[in-house]
Coordinates of C-alpha atoms in Angstrom, one line a residue:
X118 CA 26.7 -2.7 48.0
X119 CA 22.8 -2.0 48.9
X120 CA 23.7 1.4 48.7
X121 CA 25.3 1.4 45.3
X122 CA 22.6 -0.9 44.0
X123 CA 20.2 1.7 44.8
X124 CA 22.0 4.7 43.5
X125 CA 22.0 2.4 40.1
X126 CA 18.3 2.0 40.5
X127 CA 17.9 5.3 41.1
X128 CA 19.9 6.3 38.2
X129 CA 18.1 4.3 35.5
X130 CA 15.0 5.1 36.9
X131 CA 15.6 9.0 36.3
X132 CA 16.9 8.4 32.7
X133 CA 13.7 6.1 31.9
X134 CA 11.5 8.9 33.4
X135 CA 13.1 12.3 32.2
X136 CA 14.8 13.8 29.6
X137 CA 16.4 10.8 27.6
X138 CA 12.9 9.7 25.9
X139 CA 12.6 12.5 23.9
X140 CA 13.5 12.1 20.1
X141 CA 13.5 14.0 17.2
X142 CA 13.6 13.4 13.3
X143 CA 16.9 14.3 11.1
X144 CA 15.1 17.7 10.2
X145 CA 13.7 18.3 13.7
X146 CA 10.2 18.8 12.4
X147 CA 9.0 15.6 14.4
X148 CA 9.4 15.1 18.4
X149 CA 8.5 11.6 19.6
X150 CA 8.3 11.5 23.9
X151 CA 8.3 8.1 25.4
X152 CA 6.8 8.1 29.0
X153 CA 6.8 5.4 31.7
X154 CA 4.2 6.3 34.3
X155 CA 5.3 4.1 37.3
X156 CA 3.5 3.1 40.3
X157 CA 4.5 2.8 43.6
X158 CA 6.6 -0.6 43.1
X159 CA 8.3 1.2 39.6
X160 CA 5.6 -1.0 37.6
X161 CA 3.5 1.0 35.2
X162 CA 2.0 1.8 32.1
X163 CA 4.3 3.4 28.8
X164 CA 2.9 5.8 26.5
X165 CA 4.0 7.6 23.6
X166 CA 2.9 10.9 22.0
X167 CA 3.9 12.4 18.7
X168 CA 4.5 16.7 18.2
X169 CA 5.2 18.2 14.9
X170 CA 6.8 21.7 14.4
X171 CA 5.3 24.3 12.5
X172 CA 5.7 28.1 12.7
X173 CA 4.5 28.6 16.3
X174 CA 6.4 25.7 17.5
X175 CA 5.8 22.0 18.4
X176 CA 2.2 20.5 18.4
X177 CA 0.8 17.6 19.7
X178 CA -0.8 15.5 16.6
X179 CA -0.8 12.2 18.6
X180 CA -1.5 12.4 22.5
X181 CA -0.7 10.1 25.0
X182 CA -1.1 6.8 23.2
X183 CA -0.3 3.5 25.4
X184 CA 2.2 0.8 24.5
X185 CA 1.9 -2.7 25.5
X186 CA 2.0 -6.4 23.9
X187 CA 0.4 -9.8 25.4
X188 CA 1.9 -12.7 25.3
X189 CA 0.0 -16.2 26.7
X190 CA 2.7 -17.0 29.1
X191 CA 3.5 -13.4 30.1
X192 CA 1.8 -9.7 30.1
X193 CA 3.8 -6.6 28.9
X194 CA 1.5 -3.8 29.5
X195 CA 0.9 -1.8 32.8
X196 CA 3.6 -4.0 34.7
X197 CA 6.8 -2.6 33.2
X198 CA 9.9 -1.3 34.4
X199 CA 12.1 0.8 32.7
X200 CA 15.6 -0.8 32.5
X201 CA 17.7 1.4 30.4
X202 CA 17.7 2.8 27.0
X203 CA 20.3 3.3 24.1
X204 CA 21.8 6.1 22.6
X205 CA 19.9 7.9 19.8
X206 CA 21.8 6.2 16.7
X207 CA 21.7 7.4 12.9
X208 CA 19.7 5.0 10.2
X209 CA 21.0 6.1 7.0
X210 CA 21.1 3.8 4.0
X211 CA 20.0 3.8 0.4
X212 CA 18.6 1.3 -1.3
X213 CA 16.8 0.8 -5.1
X214 CA 13.4 0.0 -5.9
X215 CA 12.1 -2.0 -9.1
X216 CA 8.8 -0.7 -9.3
X217 CA 7.1 2.1 -7.1
X218 CA 7.1 5.7 -6.7
X219 CA 10.6 6.3 -6.3
X220 CA 13.6 4.2 -7.9
X221 CA 16.3 5.3 -5.4
X222 CA 14.8 5.9 -1.7
X223 CA 16.7 6.7 1.2
X224 CA 16.2 5.3 4.7
X225 CA 17.2 8.0 6.9
X226 CA 15.9 8.3 10.6
X227 CA 17.2 8.1 14.1
X228 CA 16.5 5.2 16.0
X229 CA 16.4 4.6 20.2
X230 CA 15.9 1.1 22.0
X231 CA 13.9 1.8 25.3
X232 CA 14.4 -1.7 27.5
X233 CA 11.6 -2.7 30.1
X234 CA 11.0 -5.9 32.1
X235 CA 8.0 -7.0 33.6
X236 CA 6.7 -8.0 36.6
X237 CA 8.4 -11.2 36.6
X238 CA 11.9 -9.9 35.1
X239 CA 10.9 -11.0 31.4
X240 CA 12.8 -8.4 29.0
X241 CA 11.0 -6.9 26.2
X242 CA 12.5 -3.7 23.9
X243 CA 10.4 -1.2 21.8
X244 CA 12.3 0.3 19.3
X245 CA 11.5 4.0 17.6
X246 CA 12.4 5.2 15.0
X247 CA 11.9 9.0 14.0
X248 CA 12.0 10.0 10.4
X249 CA 11.5 13.5 8.6
X250 CA 8.2 12.1 7.3
X251 CA 7.4 9.8 9.9
X252 CA 7.6 7.4 13.1
X253 CA 8.0 3.6 13.3
X254 CA 8.0 1.6 16.3
X255 CA 8.1 -2.6 16.9
X256 CA 8.2 -4.5 20.0
X257 CA 11.1 -7.1 20.6
X258 CA 11.4 -10.3 22.5
X259 CA 15.0 -10.4 23.2
X260 CA 15.2 -14.1 25.3
X261 CA 16.1 -17.1 23.5
X262 CA 13.6 -20.3 23.5
X263 CA 13.2 -23.1 21.1
X264 CA 9.4 -23.7 22.9
X265 CA 6.6 -22.2 20.7
X266 CA 5.6 -18.6 22.5
X267 CA 2.2 -17.3 21.5
X268 CA 2.1 -13.5 21.1
X269 CA -2.0 -12.9 21.6
X270 CA -2.8 -9.4 21.4
X271 CA -1.4 -5.8 21.5
X272 CA -2.6 -2.8 23.5
X273 CA -1.1 -0.4 21.3
X274 CA -3.5 2.4 20.8
X275 CA -3.4 5.6 18.4
X276 CA -4.9 8.3 20.2
X277 CA -6.2 11.2 18.2
X278 CA -7.9 14.8 18.9
X279 CA -11.4 15.0 18.9
X280 CA -12.9 16.5 16.0
X281 CA -10.1 14.7 13.9
X282 CA -11.2 14.6 10.0
X283 CA -10.3 11.1 9.1
X284 CA -11.0 8.9 5.9
X285 CA -10.9 5.1 7.2
X286 CA -11.9 2.0 5.5
X287 CA -14.2 -0.6 7.3
X288 CA -12.6 -3.6 7.6
X289 CA -12.8 -6.3 5.0
X290 CA -10.4 -9.1 4.5
X291 CA -10.3 -8.1 1.0
X292 CA -9.6 -4.3 1.7
X293 CA -12.4 -3.8 -0.9
X294 CA -14.1 -0.8 0.5
X295 CA -14.6 3.1 0.3
X296 CA -12.6 5.4 2.6
X297 CA -15.6 7.8 3.9
X298 CA -15.2 10.9 5.3
X299 CA -15.9 11.5 8.9
X300 CA -15.3 13.7 12.0
X301 CA -17.1 11.2 14.8
X302 CA -14.8 8.0 14.2
X303 CA -18.3 6.1 13.7
X304 CA -18.9 3.7 11.4
X305 CA -22.2 3.0 9.4
X306 CA -22.3 -0.5 10.8
X307 CA -21.2 -0.1 14.2
X308 CA -18.4 -2.5 14.3
X309 CA -16.1 0.0 14.4
X310 CA -12.9 -2.1 12.5
X311 CA -11.1 -0.5 10.1
X312 CA -8.4 -1.6 7.6
X313 CA -5.0 0.0 7.4
X314 CA -4.0 2.6 5.7
X315 CA -6.2 5.3 7.9
X316 CA -5.6 8.5 7.1
X317 CA -6.0 11.5 9.6
X318 CA -6.1 15.5 9.4
X319 CA -4.8 16.7 12.8
X320 CA -6.1 20.1 13.9
X321 CA -8.0 21.8 11.2
X322 CA -6.5 25.1 11.3
X323 CA -3.4 24.4 10.7
X324 CA -3.3 20.8 9.8
X325 CA -0.9 18.0 10.5
X326 CA -1.8 14.8 8.4
X327 CA -1.1 11.2 9.9
X328 CA -1.6 7.9 7.7
X329 CA -1.4 4.8 9.9
X330 CA -0.6 1.6 8.7
X331 CA 2.2 -1.4 9.2
X332 CA 5.1 -2.9 7.3
X333 CA 7.8 -5.9 7.3
X334 CA 5.3 -8.3 8.0
X335 CA 7.4 -11.8 8.1
X336 CA 6.6 -15.6 8.7
X337 CA 6.4 -15.1 12.1
X338 CA 3.5 -12.2 12.4
X339 CA 0.0 -11.9 11.5
X340 CA -1.4 -8.4 10.0
X341 CA -3.4 -6.3 12.1
X342 CA -6.1 -4.0 11.9
X343 CA -7.6 -1.1 13.8
X344 CA -10.7 -0.9 16.2
X345 CA -12.1 2.0 18.0
X346 CA -15.3 0.4 19.9
X347 CA -14.2 2.0 23.3
X348 CA -13.7 5.3 22.5
X349 CA -14.1 6.8 18.9
X350 CA -10.9 9.0 19.0
X351 CA -8.8 5.8 20.2
X352 CA -7.7 3.4 17.5
X353 CA -6.4 -0.1 19.2
X354 CA -3.9 -2.6 17.2
X355 CA -6.3 -5.7 17.1
X356 CA -5.1 -9.0 15.8
X357 CA -7.6 -10.9 13.7
X358 CA -9.4 -13.8 15.2
X359 CA -9.3 -17.3 14.4
X360 CA -10.8 -18.7 11.3
X361 CA -12.7 -22.1 11.1
X362 CA -9.9 -23.8 9.4
X363 CA -7.1 -21.9 11.6
X364 CA -7.9 -22.1 15.2
X365 CA -5.1 -19.8 16.2
X366 CA -5.3 -15.9 17.3
X367 CA -2.2 -13.6 17.1
X368 CA 1.0 -15.4 16.3
X369 CA 3.1 -18.6 17.5
X370 CA 6.6 -18.5 17.0
X371 CA 10.1 -19.4 19.1
X372 CA 12.0 -16.5 20.5
X373 CA 13.9 -14.4 20.2
X374 CA 10.9 -12.4 17.9
X375 CA 10.1 -9.0 16.7
X376 CA 7.0 -7.3 15.9
X377 CA 5.9 -5.7 12.8
X378 CA 6.8 -2.5 12.5
X379 CA 3.9 0.3 13.3
X380 CA 4.1 2.8 10.9
X381 CA 3.0 6.6 10.9
X382 CA 3.4 9.0 8.4
X383 CA 3.1 12.4 9.4
X384 CA 3.6 15.9 8.1
X385 CA 2.1 17.7 5.1
X386 CA -0.2 15.9 2.2
X387 CA 2.9 15.9 0.3
X388 CA 5.0 14.4 2.9
X389 CA 2.3 11.6 3.5
X390 CA 1.8 10.8 -0.2
X391 CA 5.7 11.0 -1.3
X392 CA 6.8 9.1 1.4
X393 CA 8.8 5.6 1.2
X394 CA 8.4 4.7 4.6
X395 CA 6.5 1.0 4.5
X396 CA 9.5 -0.1 2.3
X397 CA 12.2 2.1 4.5
X398 CA 11.5 0.2 7.5
X399 CA 11.1 -3.5 5.4
X400 CA 13.9 -6.0 5.0
X401 CA 16.5 -5.8 2.2
X402 CA 15.9 -7.6 -0.7
X403 CA 16.3 -11.2 -0.6
X404 CA 16.6 -12.1 -4.6
X405 CA 20.0 -12.3 -5.4
X406 CA 19.3 -11.8 -9.0
X407 CA 16.6 -9.3 -10.4
X408 CA 17.2 -8.2 -13.6
X409 CA 14.2 -10.4 -14.8
X410 CA 11.7 -8.6 -12.9
X411 CA 10.3 -5.9 -15.3
X412 CA 7.1 -3.4 -14.4
X413 CA 5.1 -3.1 -17.0
X414 CA 1.5 -2.2 -19.0
X415 CA -0.8 -5.4 -19.1
X416 CA -3.8 -5.9 -21.4
X417 CA -6.5 -7.8 -19.2
X418 CA -9.6 -9.4 -20.5
X419 CA -11.8 -9.8 -17.5
X420 CA -13.0 -6.5 -16.9
X421 CA -15.3 -6.1 -20.2
X422 CA -17.5 -9.6 -20.4
X423 CA -17.3 -10.4 -16.3
X424 CA -15.7 -13.5 -17.2
X425 CA -12.2 -14.8 -17.6
X426 CA -10.3 -16.8 -20.2
X427 CA -12.5 -19.4 -21.7
X428 CA -12.5 -18.1 -24.9
X429 CA -9.1 -18.9 -26.7
X430 CA -10.2 -16.3 -29.8
X431 CA -10.9 -13.4 -27.1
X432 CA -7.7 -14.2 -25.3
X433 CA -5.8 -13.9 -29.1
X434 CA -7.5 -10.3 -29.4
X435 CA -6.1 -9.0 -26.1
X436 CA -2.6 -10.2 -27.0
X437 CA -3.2 -8.4 -30.1
X438 CA -4.1 -5.4 -28.4
X439 CA -0.8 -5.5 -26.3
X440 CA 1.0 -5.6 -29.2
X441 CA -0.9 -2.6 -30.9
X442 CA -0.4 -0.6 -27.7
X443 CA 3.0 -1.5 -27.1
X444 CA 2.5 -3.3 -23.9
X445 CA 4.4 -5.9 -22.6
X446 CA 2.2 -8.3 -21.1
X447 CA -1.4 -10.0 -21.5
X448 CA -2.9 -11.7 -18.6
X449 CA -4.5 -14.6 -18.9
X450 CA -7.5 -14.7 -16.4
X451 CA -9.7 -17.5 -14.4
X452 CA -11.2 -20.2 -16.8
X453 CA -8.0 -20.6 -18.6
X454 CA -7.9 -24.5 -17.6
X455 CA -11.2 -24.8 -19.6
X456 CA -10.7 -23.3 -22.9
X457 CA -12.0 -23.7 -26.1
X458 CA -12.9 -22.2 -29.2
X459 CA -9.5 -23.0 -31.4
X460 CA -7.2 -23.4 -28.6
X461 CA -5.9 -24.5 -24.8
X462 CA -3.9 -22.5 -22.4
X463 CA -0.5 -24.1 -24.1
X464 CA -1.3 -22.6 -27.3
X465 CA -2.7 -19.1 -26.2
X466 CA 0.8 -18.9 -24.1
X467 CA 2.7 -19.7 -27.6
X468 CA 0.7 -17.4 -29.3
X469 CA 1.5 -14.4 -27.0
X470 CA 5.3 -15.4 -26.9
X471 CA 5.4 -15.8 -30.8
X472 CA 4.4 -11.9 -30.9
X473 CA 6.8 -10.8 -28.3
X474 CA 4.1 -10.5 -25.6
X475 CA 5.0 -12.2 -22.0
X476 CA 2.0 -13.8 -20.7
X477 CA 0.7 -14.0 -17.2
X478 CA -1.8 -16.6 -15.5
X479 CA -4.5 -16.1 -13.1
X480 CA -4.9 -18.9 -9.9
X481 CA -7.1 -19.2 -6.8
X482 CA -5.2 -19.4 -3.8
X483 CA -7.3 -22.5 -2.7
X484 CA -7.9 -20.5 0.9
X485 CA -11.3 -19.0 0.4
X486 CA -13.5 -18.8 -2.5
X487 CA -13.3 -22.1 -4.2
X488 CA -15.7 -21.8 -7.3
X489 CA -12.9 -20.5 -10.2
X490 CA -10.7 -23.0 -11.1
X491 CA -7.8 -24.1 -11.0
X492 CA -8.1 -24.0 -7.0
X493 CA -5.2 -25.7 -5.2
X494 CA -2.2 -25.4 -7.5
X495 CA -0.5 -22.9 -5.4
X496 CA -1.9 -24.2 -1.9
X497 CA 1.1 -26.5 -1.0
X498 CA 5.2 -26.5 -1.5
X499 CA 5.0 -29.8 -3.5
X500 CA 2.2 -28.7 -6.2
X501 CA 3.3 -25.1 -6.4
X502 CA 6.7 -25.8 -7.2
X503 CA 5.9 -28.5 -10.0
X504 CA 3.2 -25.8 -11.3
X505 CA 6.1 -22.9 -11.2
X506 CA 8.4 -25.3 -13.1
X507 CA 5.7 -26.1 -15.6
X508 CA 5.0 -21.9 -15.8
X509 CA 8.5 -21.4 -16.6
X510 CA 9.2 -24.3 -19.1
X511 CA 6.0 -23.0 -21.0
X512 CA 7.0 -19.5 -21.2
X513 CA 4.9 -17.8 -18.4
X514 CA 6.1 -14.8 -16.9
X515 CA 4.1 -13.7 -13.9
X516 CA 1.2 -15.5 -11.9
X517 CA -2.0 -13.4 -10.5
X518 CA -2.9 -15.4 -7.5
X519 CA -6.5 -14.6 -5.8
X520 CA -9.1 -15.2 -3.0
X521 CA -6.9 -15.1 -0.2
X522 CA -8.5 -15.5 3.2
X523 CA -7.9 -13.4 5.8
X524 CA -4.4 -11.6 7.8
X525 CA -3.6 -14.5 10.1
X526 CA -0.4 -16.0 10.5
X527 CA -0.6 -18.9 8.3
X528 CA -1.6 -16.3 5.7
X529 CA 1.4 -14.1 5.8
X530 CA 3.3 -17.2 5.7
X531 CA 1.6 -18.2 2.3
X532 CA 2.1 -15.0 0.8
X533 CA 5.7 -14.9 1.4
X534 CA 6.1 -18.9 0.5
X535 CA 4.7 -17.8 -2.9
X536 CA 6.8 -14.9 -3.4
X537 CA 9.9 -16.9 -2.6
X538 CA 9.0 -20.1 -4.8
X539 CA 8.2 -18.0 -7.4
X540 CA 11.6 -16.2 -7.3
X541 CA 13.3 -19.3 -7.9
X542 CA 11.5 -19.8 -11.5
X543 CA 11.8 -16.3 -12.0
X544 CA 8.0 -15.9 -11.9
X545 CA 6.8 -12.2 -11.0
X546 CA 3.6 -12.1 -8.5
X547 CA 0.2 -10.1 -8.4
X548 CA -1.7 -10.6 -5.3
X549 CA -5.4 -10.3 -6.1
X550 CA -8.4 -10.5 -3.2
X551 CA -5.5 -10.0 -0.6
X552 CA -4.1 -8.1 2.0
X553 CA -2.6 -4.5 1.6
X554 CA 1.2 -3.9 0.8
X555 CA 3.2 -4.4 4.0
X556 CA 6.7 -3.8 2.8
X557 CA 7.3 -6.8 0.7
X558 CA 8.0 -4.7 -2.6
X559 CA 11.8 -3.9 -1.0
X560 CA 12.1 -7.6 0.2
X561 CA 10.6 -9.6 -2.5
X562 CA 10.5 -7.5 -5.5
X563 CA 8.7 -9.9 -7.9
X564 CA 5.9 -9.0 -6.3
X565 CA 4.6 -6.3 -8.6
X566 CA 1.2 -4.9 -7.5
X567 CA -1.6 -6.1 -4.9
X568 CA -5.5 -5.5 -5.2
X569 CA -6.3 -4.5 -1.6
X570 CA -9.0 -1.8 -3.3
X571 CA -12.7 -1.3 -4.4
X572 CA -11.4 -0.8 -8.1
X573 CA -12.9 -0.8 -11.3
X574 CA -13.6 -4.7 -11.4
X575 CA -16.5 -3.5 -9.1
X576 CA -18.5 -1.9 -11.9
X577 CA -19.3 -5.5 -12.7
X578 CA -20.6 -6.3 -9.4
X579 CA -23.0 -3.1 -8.2
X580 CA -24.0 0.1 -9.4
X581 CA -22.3 1.8 -6.4
X582 CA -19.0 3.0 -8.1
X583 CA -21.1 4.8 -10.8
X584 CA -21.8 7.9 -8.6
X585 CA -19.1 7.2 -6.4
X586 CA -15.8 6.6 -8.3
X587 CA -14.4 10.2 -8.8
X588 CA -14.5 10.7 -5.3
X589 CA -12.9 7.5 -4.7
X590 CA -10.5 7.8 -7.0
X591 CA -9.5 11.1 -5.9
X592 CA -9.2 9.8 -2.4
X593 CA -7.1 6.4 -2.9
X594 CA -3.8 8.5 -3.8
X595 CA -4.0 9.9 -0.1
X596 CA -4.6 6.3 1.4
X597 CA -4.2 2.9 -0.2
X598 CA -1.9 3.6 -2.8
X599 CA 0.6 5.6 -0.3
X600 CA 1.8 2.3 1.0
X601 CA 2.0 0.4 -2.1
X602 CA 1.3 -0.4 -5.7
X603 CA -2.5 -0.7 -6.0
X604 CA -3.9 -3.1 -8.7
X605 CA -7.1 -0.8 -9.5
X606 CA -7.6 -2.2 -13.3
X607 CA -7.7 1.6 -14.4
X608 CA -8.7 3.5 -17.5
X609 CA -11.6 2.2 -18.9
X610 CA -13.8 4.4 -21.7
X611 CA -16.9 1.9 -22.6
X612 CA -18.9 0.7 -19.9
X613 CA -19.0 -2.9 -18.5
X614 CA -21.9 -4.1 -16.4
X615 CA -22.7 -0.7 -14.7
X616 CA -21.7 2.6 -16.3
X617 CA -19.1 5.0 -15.4
X618 CA -19.6 8.8 -15.6
X619 CA -15.9 9.8 -14.9
X620 CA -14.8 11.9 -18.1
X621 CA -12.4 10.1 -20.8
X622 CA -9.7 12.4 -19.7
X623 CA -10.5 11.2 -16.0
X624 CA -9.9 7.7 -17.0
X625 CA -6.9 8.5 -18.9
X626 CA -5.4 10.1 -15.9
X627 CA -5.6 7.3 -13.9
X628 CA -2.7 5.8 -15.5
X629 CA -0.5 8.3 -14.1
X630 CA -2.6 9.1 -10.4
X631 CA -2.3 5.2 -9.6
X632 CA 0.9 3.6 -9.2
X633 CA 0.9 0.0 -9.8
X634 CA 4.3 -2.5 -11.3
X635 CA 1.9 -4.4 -13.2
X636 CA -1.0 -1.9 -14.3
X637 CA -3.6 -3.6 -16.1
X638 CA -5.5 -1.6 -18.5
X639 CA -8.9 -3.4 -18.2
X640 CA -11.2 -2.0 -21.2
X641 CA -12.3 -3.7 -24.8
X642 CA -9.7 -3.8 -27.2
X643 CA -12.0 -1.5 -29.3
X644 CA -12.5 1.1 -26.7
X645 CA -8.5 1.7 -26.9
X646 CA -8.4 1.3 -31.0
X647 CA -11.2 4.1 -31.1
X648 CA -9.4 6.7 -29.0
X649 CA -8.1 9.6 -30.7
X650 CA -4.3 9.5 -31.6
X651 CA -3.3 12.1 -28.9
X652 CA -4.6 10.0 -26.0
X653 CA -3.8 6.5 -27.6
X654 CA 0.1 7.4 -28.4
X655 CA -0.1 8.5 -24.6
X656 CA -1.5 5.0 -23.5
X657 CA 1.3 3.3 -25.3
X658 CA 4.1 5.3 -23.8
X659 CA 2.9 5.7 -20.2
X660 CA 5.5 4.0 -17.9
X661 CA 4.3 2.3 -14.6
X662 CA 7.8 2.4 -12.8
X663 CA 8.8 5.5 -11.9
X664 CA 12.1 7.3 -10.3
X665 CA 10.3 10.3 -8.7
X666 CA 6.9 10.9 -7.7
X667 CA 5.4 14.5 -6.3
X668 CA 2.2 15.4 -5.1
X669 CA 1.6 19.0 -6.9
X670 CA -1.6 19.5 -5.3
X671 CA -4.8 18.0 -3.8
X672 CA -7.4 17.4 -1.3
X673 CA -9.0 13.9 -0.4
X674 CA -11.9 13.2 -2.1
X675 CA -12.0 16.5 -3.9
X676 CA -8.8 16.4 -6.6
X677 CA -5.3 15.3 -7.2
X678 CA -2.5 16.4 -9.4
X679 CA 0.5 14.0 -9.2
X680 CA 4.0 14.3 -10.9
X681 CA 6.1 11.3 -11.8
X682 CA 9.5 11.3 -13.3
X683 CA 10.9 9.0 -15.8
X684 CA 14.1 9.3 -17.3
X685 CA 14.3 13.1 -18.7
X686 CA 10.3 13.3 -18.8
X687 CA 7.5 14.5 -16.2
X688 CA 4.0 12.9 -16.3
X689 CA 1.2 14.7 -14.9
X690 CA -2.3 13.3 -13.9
X691 CA -4.9 15.6 -12.4
X692 CA -8.3 14.8 -11.2
X693 CA -11.7 16.2 -10.4
X694 CA -13.5 14.2 -7.6
X695 CA -16.1 16.6 -7.3
X696 CA -19.7 16.5 -9.5
X697 CA -19.0 20.3 -10.4
X698 CA -16.6 21.5 -12.8
X699 CA -13.3 22.7 -11.2
X700 CA -10.0 24.6 -11.8
X701 CA -7.2 22.4 -11.2
X702 CA -3.7 24.5 -10.8
X703 CA -0.6 23.4 -11.7
X704 CA 2.5 24.8 -9.9
X705 CA 5.6 23.6 -11.6
X706 CA 7.9 24.6 -8.5
X707 CA 8.8 20.7 -8.6
X708 CA 10.7 21.3 -12.3
X709 CA 14.5 21.7 -12.5
X710 CA 15.5 25.3 -14.0
X711 CA 15.2 25.5 -17.8
X712 CA 12.3 25.6 -20.2
X713 CA 10.2 22.6 -20.7
X714 CA 8.0 21.7 -23.5
X715 CA 4.6 20.5 -22.1
X716 CA 1.9 18.1 -24.0
X717 CA -1.5 18.8 -22.2
X718 CA -4.5 16.3 -22.7
X719 CA -7.6 17.6 -21.0
X720 CA -11.5 17.4 -21.2
X721 CA -13.0 18.5 -24.4
X722 CA -15.9 19.8 -24.8
X723 CA -17.9 17.1 -23.0
X724 CA -16.7 14.3 -21.0
X725 CA -16.3 11.9 -23.9
X726 CA -13.9 14.0 -25.6
X727 CA -10.2 15.8 -25.3
X728 CA -8.4 18.9 -26.3
X729 CA -4.7 18.9 -26.9
X730 CA -2.7 21.8 -25.7
X731 CA 1.2 22.3 -26.5
X732 CA 3.3 25.1 -24.5
X733 CA 6.0 25.6 -22.7
X734 CA 6.6 26.2 -19.0
X735 CA 9.5 26.5 -16.4
X736 CA 10.1 26.3 -12.6
X737 CA 7.5 28.2 -10.7
X738 CA 5.2 28.9 -13.7
X739 CA 1.5 28.4 -12.7
X740 CA -0.9 26.7 -15.1
X741 CA -4.8 26.7 -14.5
X742 CA -6.6 23.6 -16.1
X743 CA -10.5 23.5 -16.4
X744 CA -11.9 20.3 -15.5
X745 CA -15.4 19.0 -16.5
X746 CA -17.1 17.5 -13.3
X747 CA -15.6 14.3 -12.7
X748 CA -13.0 15.2 -15.2
X749 CA -9.4 15.2 -15.5
X750 CA -5.8 15.5 -17.6
X751 CA -2.6 14.4 -18.1
X752 CA 0.3 16.1 -19.3
X753 CA 3.9 15.0 -20.6
X754 CA 6.8 17.5 -19.9
X755 CA 10.3 17.3 -21.5
X756 CA 13.3 20.1 -21.4

């Protein structure tokens, strides 16, 4: 009997340490190897590495990277023994998105479960999925217990080769900062704490791009960040610290439990930009009836005046702007609870509805900055449901909830509770001053957009965006906007408190380059009324939710051309991120066969004028577009 058990143990060890730890994507381009580096007592570290196949074979893009997770009562790192693994199983499902870069998405991967026990014989699984455009993995505790278990940390670390080029944002609760280029991994403040997503260019001679993020956050997860304090080329997944009003690190949960998905978009730049990996690994839709969820353009009052909606007459002006521009929504921002000058909030809502415009309203989450009111109407279930019922009754279609306080578990639960309760009253949601998207757009599609970006609102606050906007705008399509809708509040032609020096055509292009289920157009009404006919008509008709998205050309911080399809039309947006003239080249290989009419609206003689060009193109055609410094263009193609 002992001899048989020994043979079984040796067989399991052999399985866990040799060939079966290798996984490949359905198209064979991405390979994952999971290694168990066992000590003398068969307890040891678990690592993974990722290889990408190019013309010369597989290249290592993520070298050996530690795996592991820590509970308060148990350690699952450095003391693991492999007890088996599943066969590689295909994942293959199609699902529909209401908003986002693609309507029909395909969740296609190969999945394998690696099974371990720790020194106390407690089980833990690591589930890996390998996609054609990336890798995702998560931890599972499979035992059952009604007692609260505390998950306090991870040893998960992403190792990258030295001299890797990177675009990583210093961490803030609001995720509002730039993505500066670096090849050292060191930050200006020496804190070495970074927010998701994080973009890396591996191997500069034959580059492979990697974007790190995470997805499928639930009420039983907190959201993580990255730290590289010990080694600038090792980015550790790090849980948020306790807050003054929330004395908890990590997660408290019953068992069984699963972590968030750790997500790595991998491939060429187009693979990263076009990927739907974040929603692929997230839970399917939990809202039974969704016909009331409708993406759309929004007129927005705050940007031009650095104030909210206290003045009823100004709110009416923005409602009338939505009517003129054929935008379905108007956002009534903060200060609506003290509205004067001819009407109150109910009058403003009635005015909008009477003109065929659907009103949205702003709320303070009540968790961080408590000056703008109303402060706490969303904070508890009782207050939230009372407020949502009132909004439904008076004819409001969506809410913007602002000023969230961190990535701790209680905040994740708060986001999800808002989405669940809002859905009961058919209310759409915009999260502002918030965490980045983590897959909720699939599970709760009434979340239309999230800020979590250093957007045009910052023209109100500091002068820094004036000089950095162009390069920042040309970086966001490769970083923040990859993982979900982004409420940048784009397309402004006049100046707010601080000027912008991007061209008018550059600003127009942001309506296509940036994806957001609610696209808030932020300028003064007169700025849109004064536009020439062609760009004005373009803004009246440009969609905000897309059937397909293609990266035509681009490089972070330098330039980008995005092509997005809606129905039988393609919309193109291109921007120059440089302070010098640049020729952007459109290769029309993304088109189907046949001839297309194209209307191109590009930089004119100066940065405040446009030129309109009409011509025909077909699949394989190439068109060079001259852009001014910080310039750009849009185009509409139709067969």
